[in-house]
PDB file of C-alpha atoms in Angstrom:
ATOM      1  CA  UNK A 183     158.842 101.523  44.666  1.00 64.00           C
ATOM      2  CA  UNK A 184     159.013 100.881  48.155  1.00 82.00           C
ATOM      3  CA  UNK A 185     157.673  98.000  49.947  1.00 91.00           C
ATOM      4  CA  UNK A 186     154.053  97.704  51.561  1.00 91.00           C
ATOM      5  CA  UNK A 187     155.581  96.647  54.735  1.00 91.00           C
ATOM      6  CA  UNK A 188     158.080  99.090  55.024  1.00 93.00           C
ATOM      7  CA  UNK A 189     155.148 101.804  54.536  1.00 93.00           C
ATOM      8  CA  UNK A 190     153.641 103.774  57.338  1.00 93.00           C
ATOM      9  CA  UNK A 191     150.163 103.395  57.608  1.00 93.00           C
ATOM     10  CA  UNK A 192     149.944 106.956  55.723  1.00 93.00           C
ATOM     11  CA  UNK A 193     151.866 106.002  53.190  1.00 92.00           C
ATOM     12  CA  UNK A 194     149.564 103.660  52.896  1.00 93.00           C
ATOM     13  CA  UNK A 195     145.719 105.108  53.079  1.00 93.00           C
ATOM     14  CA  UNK A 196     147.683 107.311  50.273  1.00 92.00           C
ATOM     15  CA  UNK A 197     148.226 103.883  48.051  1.00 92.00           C
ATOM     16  CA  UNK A 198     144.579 102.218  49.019  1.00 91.00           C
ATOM     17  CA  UNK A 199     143.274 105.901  47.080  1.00 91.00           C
ATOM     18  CA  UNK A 200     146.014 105.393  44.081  1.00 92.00           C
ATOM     19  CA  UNK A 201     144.348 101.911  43.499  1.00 90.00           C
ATOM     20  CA  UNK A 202     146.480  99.754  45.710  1.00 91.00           C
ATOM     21  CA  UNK A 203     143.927  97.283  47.227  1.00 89.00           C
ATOM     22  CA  UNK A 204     146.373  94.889  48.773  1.00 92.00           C
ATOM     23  CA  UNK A 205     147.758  98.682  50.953  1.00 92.00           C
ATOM     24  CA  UNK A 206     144.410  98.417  52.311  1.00 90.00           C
ATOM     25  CA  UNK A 207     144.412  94.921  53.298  1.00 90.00           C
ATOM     26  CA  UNK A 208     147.744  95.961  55.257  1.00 93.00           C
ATOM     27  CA  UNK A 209     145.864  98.790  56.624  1.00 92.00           C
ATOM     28  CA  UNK A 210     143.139  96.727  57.880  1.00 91.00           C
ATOM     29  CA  UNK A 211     145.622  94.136  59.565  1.00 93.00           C
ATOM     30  CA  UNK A 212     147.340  96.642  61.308  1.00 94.00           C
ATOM     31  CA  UNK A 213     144.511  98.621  62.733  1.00 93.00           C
ATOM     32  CA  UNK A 214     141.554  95.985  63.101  1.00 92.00           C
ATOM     33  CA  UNK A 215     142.847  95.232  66.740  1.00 92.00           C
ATOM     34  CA  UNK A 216     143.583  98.192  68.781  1.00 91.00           C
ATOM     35  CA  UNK A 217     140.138  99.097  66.609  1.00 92.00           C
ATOM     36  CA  UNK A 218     137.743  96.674  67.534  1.00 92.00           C
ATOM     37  CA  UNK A 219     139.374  96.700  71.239  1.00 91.00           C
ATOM     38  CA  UNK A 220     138.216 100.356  71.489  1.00 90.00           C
ATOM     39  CA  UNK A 221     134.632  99.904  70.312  1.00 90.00           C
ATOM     40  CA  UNK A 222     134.507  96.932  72.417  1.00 88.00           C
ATOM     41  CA  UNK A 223     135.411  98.627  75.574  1.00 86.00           C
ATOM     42  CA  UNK A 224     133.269 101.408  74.901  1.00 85.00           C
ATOM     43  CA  UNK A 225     129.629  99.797  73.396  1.00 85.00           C
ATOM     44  CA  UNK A 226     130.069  96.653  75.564  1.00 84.00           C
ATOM     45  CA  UNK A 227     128.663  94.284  73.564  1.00 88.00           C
ATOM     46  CA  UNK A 228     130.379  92.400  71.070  1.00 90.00           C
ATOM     47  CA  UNK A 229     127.463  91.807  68.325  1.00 90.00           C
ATOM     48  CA  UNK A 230     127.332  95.623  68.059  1.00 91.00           C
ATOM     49  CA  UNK A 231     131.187  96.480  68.139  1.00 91.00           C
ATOM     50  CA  UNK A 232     131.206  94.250  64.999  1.00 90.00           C
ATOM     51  CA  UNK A 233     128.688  96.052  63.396  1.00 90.00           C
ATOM     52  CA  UNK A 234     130.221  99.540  64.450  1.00 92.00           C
ATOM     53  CA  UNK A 235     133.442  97.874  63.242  1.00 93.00           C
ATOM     54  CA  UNK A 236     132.111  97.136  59.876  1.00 89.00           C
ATOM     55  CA  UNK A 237     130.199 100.503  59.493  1.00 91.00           C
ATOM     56  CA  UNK A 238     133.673 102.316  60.884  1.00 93.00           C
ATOM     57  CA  UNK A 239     135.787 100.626  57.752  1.00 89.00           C
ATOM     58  CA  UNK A 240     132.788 101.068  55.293  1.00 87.00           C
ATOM     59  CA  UNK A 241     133.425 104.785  56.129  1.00 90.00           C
ATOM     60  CA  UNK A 242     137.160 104.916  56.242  1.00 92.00           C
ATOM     61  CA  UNK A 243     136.873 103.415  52.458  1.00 89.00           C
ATOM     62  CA  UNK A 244     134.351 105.760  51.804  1.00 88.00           C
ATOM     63  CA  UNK A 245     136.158 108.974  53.106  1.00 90.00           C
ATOM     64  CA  UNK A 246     139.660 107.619  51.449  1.00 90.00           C
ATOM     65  CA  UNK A 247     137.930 106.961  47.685  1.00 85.00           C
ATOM     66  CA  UNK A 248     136.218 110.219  48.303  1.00 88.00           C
ATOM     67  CA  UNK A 249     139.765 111.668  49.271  1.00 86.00           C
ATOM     68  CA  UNK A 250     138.660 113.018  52.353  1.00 88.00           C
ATOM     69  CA  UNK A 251     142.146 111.641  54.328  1.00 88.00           C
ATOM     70  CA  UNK A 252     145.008 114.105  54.354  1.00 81.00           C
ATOM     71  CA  UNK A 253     148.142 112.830  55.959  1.00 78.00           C
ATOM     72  CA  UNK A 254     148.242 115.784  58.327  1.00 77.00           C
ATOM     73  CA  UNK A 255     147.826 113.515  61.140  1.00 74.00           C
ATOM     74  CA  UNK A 256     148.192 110.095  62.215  1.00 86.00           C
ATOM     75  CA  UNK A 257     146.109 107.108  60.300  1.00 90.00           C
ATOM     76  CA  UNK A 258     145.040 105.696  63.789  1.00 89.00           C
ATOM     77  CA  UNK A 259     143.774 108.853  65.614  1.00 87.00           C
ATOM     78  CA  UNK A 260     141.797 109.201  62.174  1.00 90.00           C
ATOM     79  CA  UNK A 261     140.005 106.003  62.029  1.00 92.00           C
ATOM     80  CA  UNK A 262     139.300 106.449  65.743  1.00 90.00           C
ATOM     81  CA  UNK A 263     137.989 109.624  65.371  1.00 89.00           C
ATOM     82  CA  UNK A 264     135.455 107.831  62.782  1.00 92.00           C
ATOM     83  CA  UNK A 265     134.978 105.368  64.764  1.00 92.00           C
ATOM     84  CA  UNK A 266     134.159 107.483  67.766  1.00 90.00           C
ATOM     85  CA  UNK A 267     131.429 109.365  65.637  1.00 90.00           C
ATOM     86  CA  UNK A 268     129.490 105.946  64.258  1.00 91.00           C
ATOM     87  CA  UNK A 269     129.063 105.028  68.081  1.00 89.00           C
ATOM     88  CA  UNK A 270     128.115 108.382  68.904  1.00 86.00           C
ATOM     89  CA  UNK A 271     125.467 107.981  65.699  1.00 86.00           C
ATOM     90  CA  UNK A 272     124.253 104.756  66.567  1.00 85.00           C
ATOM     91  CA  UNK A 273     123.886 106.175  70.421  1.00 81.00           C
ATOM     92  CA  UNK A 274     121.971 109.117  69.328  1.00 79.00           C
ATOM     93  CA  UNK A 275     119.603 106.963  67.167  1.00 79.00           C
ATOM     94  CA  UNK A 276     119.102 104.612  70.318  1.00 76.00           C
ATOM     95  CA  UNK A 277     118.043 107.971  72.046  1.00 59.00           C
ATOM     96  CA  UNK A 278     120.661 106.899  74.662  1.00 45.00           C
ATOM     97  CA  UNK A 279     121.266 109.403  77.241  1.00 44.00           C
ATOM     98  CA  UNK A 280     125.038 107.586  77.741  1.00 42.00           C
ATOM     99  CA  UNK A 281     127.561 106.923  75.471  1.00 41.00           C
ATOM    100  CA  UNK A 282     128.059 103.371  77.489  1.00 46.00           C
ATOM    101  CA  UNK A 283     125.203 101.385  79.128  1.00 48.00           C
ATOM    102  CA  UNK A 284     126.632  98.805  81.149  1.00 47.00           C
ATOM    103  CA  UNK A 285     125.905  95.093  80.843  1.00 51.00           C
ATOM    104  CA  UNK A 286     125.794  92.633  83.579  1.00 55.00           C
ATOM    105  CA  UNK A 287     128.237  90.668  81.629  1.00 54.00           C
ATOM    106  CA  UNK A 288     131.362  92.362  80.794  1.00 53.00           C
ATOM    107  CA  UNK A 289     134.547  92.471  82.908  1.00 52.00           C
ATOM    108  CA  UNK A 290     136.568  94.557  80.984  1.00 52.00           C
ATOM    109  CA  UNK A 291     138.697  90.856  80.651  1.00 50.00           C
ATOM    110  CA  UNK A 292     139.477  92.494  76.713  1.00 48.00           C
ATOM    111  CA  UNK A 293     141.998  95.177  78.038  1.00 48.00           C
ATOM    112  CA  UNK A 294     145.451  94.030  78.603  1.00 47.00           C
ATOM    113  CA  UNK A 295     147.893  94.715  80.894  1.00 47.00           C
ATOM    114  CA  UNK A 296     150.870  92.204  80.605  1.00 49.00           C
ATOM    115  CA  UNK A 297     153.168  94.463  79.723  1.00 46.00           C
ATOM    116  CA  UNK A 298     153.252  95.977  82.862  1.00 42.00           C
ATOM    117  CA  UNK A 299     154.470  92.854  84.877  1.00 41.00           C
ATOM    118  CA  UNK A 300     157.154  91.714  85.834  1.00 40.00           C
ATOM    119  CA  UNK A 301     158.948  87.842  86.134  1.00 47.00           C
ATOM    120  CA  UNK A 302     158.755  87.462  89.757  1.00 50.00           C
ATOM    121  CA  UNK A 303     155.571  85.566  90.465  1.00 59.00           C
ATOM    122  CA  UNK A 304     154.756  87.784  93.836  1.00 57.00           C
ATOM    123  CA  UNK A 305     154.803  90.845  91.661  1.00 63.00           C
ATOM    124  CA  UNK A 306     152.723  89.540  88.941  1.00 62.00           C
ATOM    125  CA  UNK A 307     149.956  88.355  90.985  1.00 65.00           C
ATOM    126  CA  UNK A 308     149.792  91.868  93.010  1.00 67.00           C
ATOM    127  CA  UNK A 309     150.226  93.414  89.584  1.00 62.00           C
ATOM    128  CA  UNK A 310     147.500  91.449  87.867  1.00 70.00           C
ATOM    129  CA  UNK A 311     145.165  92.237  91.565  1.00 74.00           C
ATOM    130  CA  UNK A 312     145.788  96.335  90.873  1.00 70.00           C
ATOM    131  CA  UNK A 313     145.192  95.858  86.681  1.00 73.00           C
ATOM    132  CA  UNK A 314     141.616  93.553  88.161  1.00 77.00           C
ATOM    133  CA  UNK A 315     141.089  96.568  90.881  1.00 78.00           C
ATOM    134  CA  UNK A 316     141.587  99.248  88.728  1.00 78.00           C
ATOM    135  CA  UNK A 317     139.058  97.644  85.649  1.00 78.00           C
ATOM    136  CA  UNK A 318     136.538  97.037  88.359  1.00 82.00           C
ATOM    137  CA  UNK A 319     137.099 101.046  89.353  1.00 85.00           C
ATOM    138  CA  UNK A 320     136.847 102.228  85.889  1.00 84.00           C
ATOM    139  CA  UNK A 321     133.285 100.354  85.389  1.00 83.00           C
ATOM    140  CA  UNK A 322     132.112 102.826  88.219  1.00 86.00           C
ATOM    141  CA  UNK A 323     133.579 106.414  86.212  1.00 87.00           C
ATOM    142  CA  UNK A 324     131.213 108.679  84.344  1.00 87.00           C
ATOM    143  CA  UNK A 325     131.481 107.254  80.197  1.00 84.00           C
ATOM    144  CA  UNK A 326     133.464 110.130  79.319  1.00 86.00           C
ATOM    145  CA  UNK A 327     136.113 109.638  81.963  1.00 87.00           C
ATOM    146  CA  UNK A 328     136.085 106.259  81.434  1.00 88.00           C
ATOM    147  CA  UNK A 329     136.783 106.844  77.676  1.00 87.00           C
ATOM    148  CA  UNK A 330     139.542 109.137  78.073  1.00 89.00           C
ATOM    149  CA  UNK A 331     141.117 106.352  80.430  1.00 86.00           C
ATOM    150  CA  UNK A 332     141.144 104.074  78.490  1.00 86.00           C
ATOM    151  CA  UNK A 333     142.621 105.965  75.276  1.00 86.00           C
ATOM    152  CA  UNK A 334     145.523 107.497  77.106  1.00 84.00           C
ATOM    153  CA  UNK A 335     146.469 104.201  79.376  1.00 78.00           C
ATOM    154  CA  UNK A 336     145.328 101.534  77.047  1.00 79.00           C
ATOM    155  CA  UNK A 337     145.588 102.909  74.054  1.00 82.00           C
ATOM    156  CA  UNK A 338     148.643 105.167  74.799  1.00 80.00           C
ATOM    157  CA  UNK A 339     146.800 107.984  73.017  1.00 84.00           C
ATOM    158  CA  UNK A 340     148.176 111.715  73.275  1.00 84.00           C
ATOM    159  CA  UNK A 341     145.779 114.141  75.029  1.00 85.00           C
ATOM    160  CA  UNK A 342     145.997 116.107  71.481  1.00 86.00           C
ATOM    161  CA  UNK A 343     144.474 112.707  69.793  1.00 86.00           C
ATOM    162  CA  UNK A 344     142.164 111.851  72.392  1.00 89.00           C
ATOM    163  CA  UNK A 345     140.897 115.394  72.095  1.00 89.00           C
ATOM    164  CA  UNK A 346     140.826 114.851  68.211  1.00 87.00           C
ATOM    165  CA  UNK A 347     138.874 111.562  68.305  1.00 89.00           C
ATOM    166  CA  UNK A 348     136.225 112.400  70.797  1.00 90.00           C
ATOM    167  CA  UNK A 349     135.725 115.996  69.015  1.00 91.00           C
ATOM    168  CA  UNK A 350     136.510 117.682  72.322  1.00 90.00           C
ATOM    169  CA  UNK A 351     139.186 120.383  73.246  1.00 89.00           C
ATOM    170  CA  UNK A 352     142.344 119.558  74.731  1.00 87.00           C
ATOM    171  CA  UNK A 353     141.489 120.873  78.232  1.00 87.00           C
ATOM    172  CA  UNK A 354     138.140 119.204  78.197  1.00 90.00           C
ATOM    173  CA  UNK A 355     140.217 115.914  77.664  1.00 88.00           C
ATOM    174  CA  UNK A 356     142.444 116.731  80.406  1.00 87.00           C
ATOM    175  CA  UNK A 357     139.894 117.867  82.702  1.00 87.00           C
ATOM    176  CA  UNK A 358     138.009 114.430  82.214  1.00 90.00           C
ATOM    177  CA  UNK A 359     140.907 112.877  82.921  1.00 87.00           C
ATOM    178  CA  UNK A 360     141.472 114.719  85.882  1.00 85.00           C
ATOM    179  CA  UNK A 361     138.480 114.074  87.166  1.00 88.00           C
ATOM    180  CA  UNK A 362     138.717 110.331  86.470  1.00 88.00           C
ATOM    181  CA  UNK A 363     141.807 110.079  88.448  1.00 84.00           C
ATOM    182  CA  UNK A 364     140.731 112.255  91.011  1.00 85.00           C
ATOM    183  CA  UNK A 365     137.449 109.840  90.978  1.00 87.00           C
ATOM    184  CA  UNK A 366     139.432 106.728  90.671  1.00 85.00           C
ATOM    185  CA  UNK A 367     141.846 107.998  93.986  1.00 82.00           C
ATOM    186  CA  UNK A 368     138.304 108.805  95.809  1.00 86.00           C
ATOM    187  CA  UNK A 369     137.365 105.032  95.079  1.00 86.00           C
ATOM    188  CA  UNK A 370     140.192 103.203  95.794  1.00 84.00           C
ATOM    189  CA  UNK A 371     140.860 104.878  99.429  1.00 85.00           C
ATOM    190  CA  UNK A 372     136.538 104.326  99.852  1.00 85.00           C
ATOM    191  CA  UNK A 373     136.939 100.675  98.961  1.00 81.00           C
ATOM    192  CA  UNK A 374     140.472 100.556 100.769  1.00 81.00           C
ATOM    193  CA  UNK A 375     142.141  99.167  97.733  1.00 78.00           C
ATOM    194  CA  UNK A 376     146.043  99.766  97.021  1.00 73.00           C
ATOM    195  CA  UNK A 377     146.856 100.785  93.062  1.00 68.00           C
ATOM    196  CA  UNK A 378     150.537 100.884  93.314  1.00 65.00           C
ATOM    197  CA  UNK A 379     152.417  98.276  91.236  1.00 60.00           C
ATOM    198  CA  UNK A 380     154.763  95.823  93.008  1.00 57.00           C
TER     199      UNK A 380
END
């Protein structure tokens, strides 16, 4: 039988159902990050992205004992996709006329960017000045475009799972994201601010 940590996260949601508790655990370790990151960014308020977090899992157990998960796609885009639908719920029973209200509070300081510097110290502070710029942009895009953003450059997130998780076609998830850069550009040359990376 093959190992737990040589198993794709398919492999195992497909153990969790067969009994395997300890596949779940795995599952949960793997996922709870990028997860709880997303909800974050999108309810803006951390008390509620737990609870979203916790209701998201109850249902991913839920749907996998009910054998509602088919591995016809990937594991993450699927627990997104739930995830995405228990904030829309909990937005819809707020009678919210947003998917994100924003709070006076929050800097977007939870999405990284490391990765994208480099060693020399004048490149990482102009670097971490266009990541601080662009955040600050991004507060100002309509929730949708915002959302998209943030799955495809954050998240790294194909248009196709974006799409998927939001419940939208594929060209409605491009056009949002064409608008959001388009909005983004419109911004940045408004405010006179430079987004190119050293």
């Amino acid at each position: 039988m093959k190992n737990l940590r040589d198993m794709t996260d398919e492999e195992l949601a497909l153990s969790y159902i067969d009994g395997n508790n300890r596949a779940f655990d795995l599952l949960l370790s793997r996922n709870q990050s990028k997860l709880f990151s997303y909800i974050l960014f999108v309810v803006r308020d951390r008390d509620l992205a737990d609870d979203i977090f916790q209701e998201t899992f109850f249902k991913v157990v839920t749907k996998l004992q009910q054998g509602k998960y088919t591995t016809s796609g990937k594991f993450g885009a699927w627990i997104m996709r739930i995830a995405h639908n228990v904030i829309m719920d909990w937005y819809r029973d707020q009678r919210a006329d947003h998917i994100i209200e924003p709070t006076e509070n929050n800097d977007l300081s939870n999405i990284g960017g490391g990765e994208l510097l480099d060693s020399n110290i004048e490149s990482k502070f102009i670097n971490d000045q266009v990541m601080n710029d662009v955040r600050k942009l991004m507060e100002c895009l309509p929730a949708a475009q915002r959302e998209v953003v943030f799955m495809r450059y954050f998240q790294q997130l194909s248009f196709k799972e974006i799409a998927e998780t939001t419940n939208v076609s594929i060209n409605t998830s491009l056009g949002r994201m064409r608008y959001a850069l388009l909005n983004l550009r419109r911004m940045a040359k408004e405010y006179n601010i430079a987004l190119q990376m050293a």
